[in-house]
Amino acid sequence: MIDLEKNATTTRLSRRRLLLSGLAATSLGHPFLRLNAQPASRELFTLGVASGVPGSDGFVLWTRLAPEPLQGGGMGDAPVDLRWEVADDEGFRRVVAKGTAIATAEFAHSVHVEVRGLSPGRWYWYRFTAGGARSPAGRTRTAPAENDESSQPLRFAFASCQHYEQGYFAAYRDMAAQPLDFVVHLGDYIYESSHKARQVRRHEGGIPTQLAQFRDRYALYKADAQLQAAHAAFPWLVTWDDHEVANDYTNDVSTRTADPAQFLAIRAAAYQAWYEHMPVPAGMRPRGADATIYGRHRFGRMLDLLLTDGRQYRSHHVCLTGRSASPLADCPDRLAPERSLFGAQQEAWLARELAAPPARWTVVAQPTLLAEADRKRGPEHGYWMDGWDGYAAARARLLDALAEHKARGGNALVASGDVHAFWAADLRQGDAQQGPLVATEFVGGAITSEGPSAASVANMLAKNPQLRYGRADRRGYALATLDARGCSVEFRAVEDEKTADSPVGTMARFSVERGAPGVHLESS
Ligand code: FE
Ligand code: CA
């Protein structure tokens, strides 16, 4: 055990602290800034700080020590003591909780501190100290008490799909300035592969398959100052989609790796690197290639957020003629009842949650467009097999559960990502166009990843009346506000994601009434 602070002499320490505290405040945009060649004096908190999984009495605090973020972290093999403190004021005059966490090489010198014993529904500030260096401060918030009946509105953002090469994270700068209670990330936090067209910056290295490579990829993304700002401003709830591991993978199958055992080794490395970089509790730590990350998150009586995992337990693709899930296809296999996107166990859990006495609102946070979407031009039908249309029976079961939920007084919203477009959709039980309305879906665009053409969006809108609004020419994210009477959703659009300081504005605003699901377009 090395305690960097205890090993340093007082004089060196105080000089270093002075230098580093100034650096910590200004170096967010310059993760590679170094003061001098002395290892202990280098910036340690290059990846910022984060908090997540807010409960009514606490949250998870995260950071990772990484003086050489793109070369394995640069921390060596020794464990390091890291002090953390939580205050109920921005100036840290009233520290209400503190402790020490041990950052080890096994988890790339990341820490996941589970703070408990705090008060519900209020802001806190936190920071870390290690080796005489102090991290930037983060702000976070506890959830309201579980039995809190207050009609205080709840506000959150949801986002997905942030290809580093395809744009800057201006959307996150905008998000960080919003009055939010929390943020939900729906996956594609990193991309494993490159997209050659219209790059504004580049991945280092090729497609990761080893733990060290996944770590460096996360570090590249997390060194981004605008992403760090959104993490430092609110607690996040995160799930993953495919690109955290490999494009369009399903369970143990990836088009890129023929042998499932070999692919599971890649998945294990990818899941571990995900854990090391996310503000999630030790309970979500992978065991080999398995990690349980789905679950319910309660925000008083206002909201039950049901966060799902759409990749780990999926049935393999069907109806494909080639190896890719992208070309449109159709065949009876896609309707097979045994096919599942969540897997039997997670499906059963979700059905149980939806059958329980409802909060005012229920948000099912899940990776990809749930609404049926015939994407083929002309009179023929064609579906994207990596989406819910490849798992039609499982979708019908989910819509049945949502119908039962509504019958019990529940009000369900579905928050989705993955498809690099903004969509608002009416979700009906049974027939997608004629059945009874049971829930309302919003797909919150992509932070940077490029989307389908205007022609393909227009075609989807024309063929699928349940899709009430669609745009794919802008990147961005969604803001949702829930209160006792209704819900409002804003689509925030980045003017030009190829510019780091691009303006961001509201492109469309929707409302959903409690007790009456369905999309109402308020303005666009
Ligand atoms: Fe994506
Ligand atoms: Ca995806």
Short mmCIF file of C-alpha atoms in Angstrom, two decimals, residues 15 48 58 78 81 87 94 102 149 206 208 217-218 228 234 250 266 320 323 332 337 359 371 397 399 432 467 471:
data_model
loop_
_atom_site.label_atom_id
_atom_site.label_comp_id
_atom_site.label_asym_id
_atom_site.label_seq_id
_atom_site.Cartn_x
_atom_site.Cartn_y
_atom_site.Cartn_z
CA ARG A 15 3.97 23.44 -3.42
CA GLY A 48 -12.90 14.21 -14.35
CA GLY A 58 -26.91 8.52 -1.32
CA ALA A 78 0.54 -0.13 -6.67
CA ASP A 81 -5.36 5.79 -1.17
CA ALA A 87 -20.43 18.63 1.37
CA ARG A 94 -19.99 21.80 5.67
CA ILE A 102 -8.40 2.39 -2.48
CA GLU A 149 -45.86 12.47 -2.41
CA GLY A 206 -7.90 0.21 -34.01
CA PRO A 208 -10.30 -2.77 -29.17
CA ARG A 217 -10.83 4.16 -25.65
CA TYR A 218 -12.90 5.13 -22.59
CA GLN A 228 -16.88 15.86 -18.05
CA PHE A 234 -25.69 15.73 -12.21
CA THR A 250 -26.33 -10.20 -29.64
CA ILE A 266 -13.86 -9.54 -25.72
CA LEU A 320 -30.55 -12.00 -42.37
CA ARG A 323 -23.83 -11.30 -41.77
CA PRO A 332 -41.57 -15.47 -40.20
CA PRO A 337 -42.46 -16.24 -29.65
CA ALA A 359 -45.73 5.71 -9.35
CA ALA A 371 -42.38 1.32 -32.08
CA ARG A 397 -45.39 -9.01 -24.58
CA LEU A 399 -46.86 -3.75 -24.87
CA ALA A 432 -49.43 -0.85 -34.14
CA LEU A 467 -44.32 7.50 -35.73
CA ARG A 471 -35.84 14.16 -37.59
#
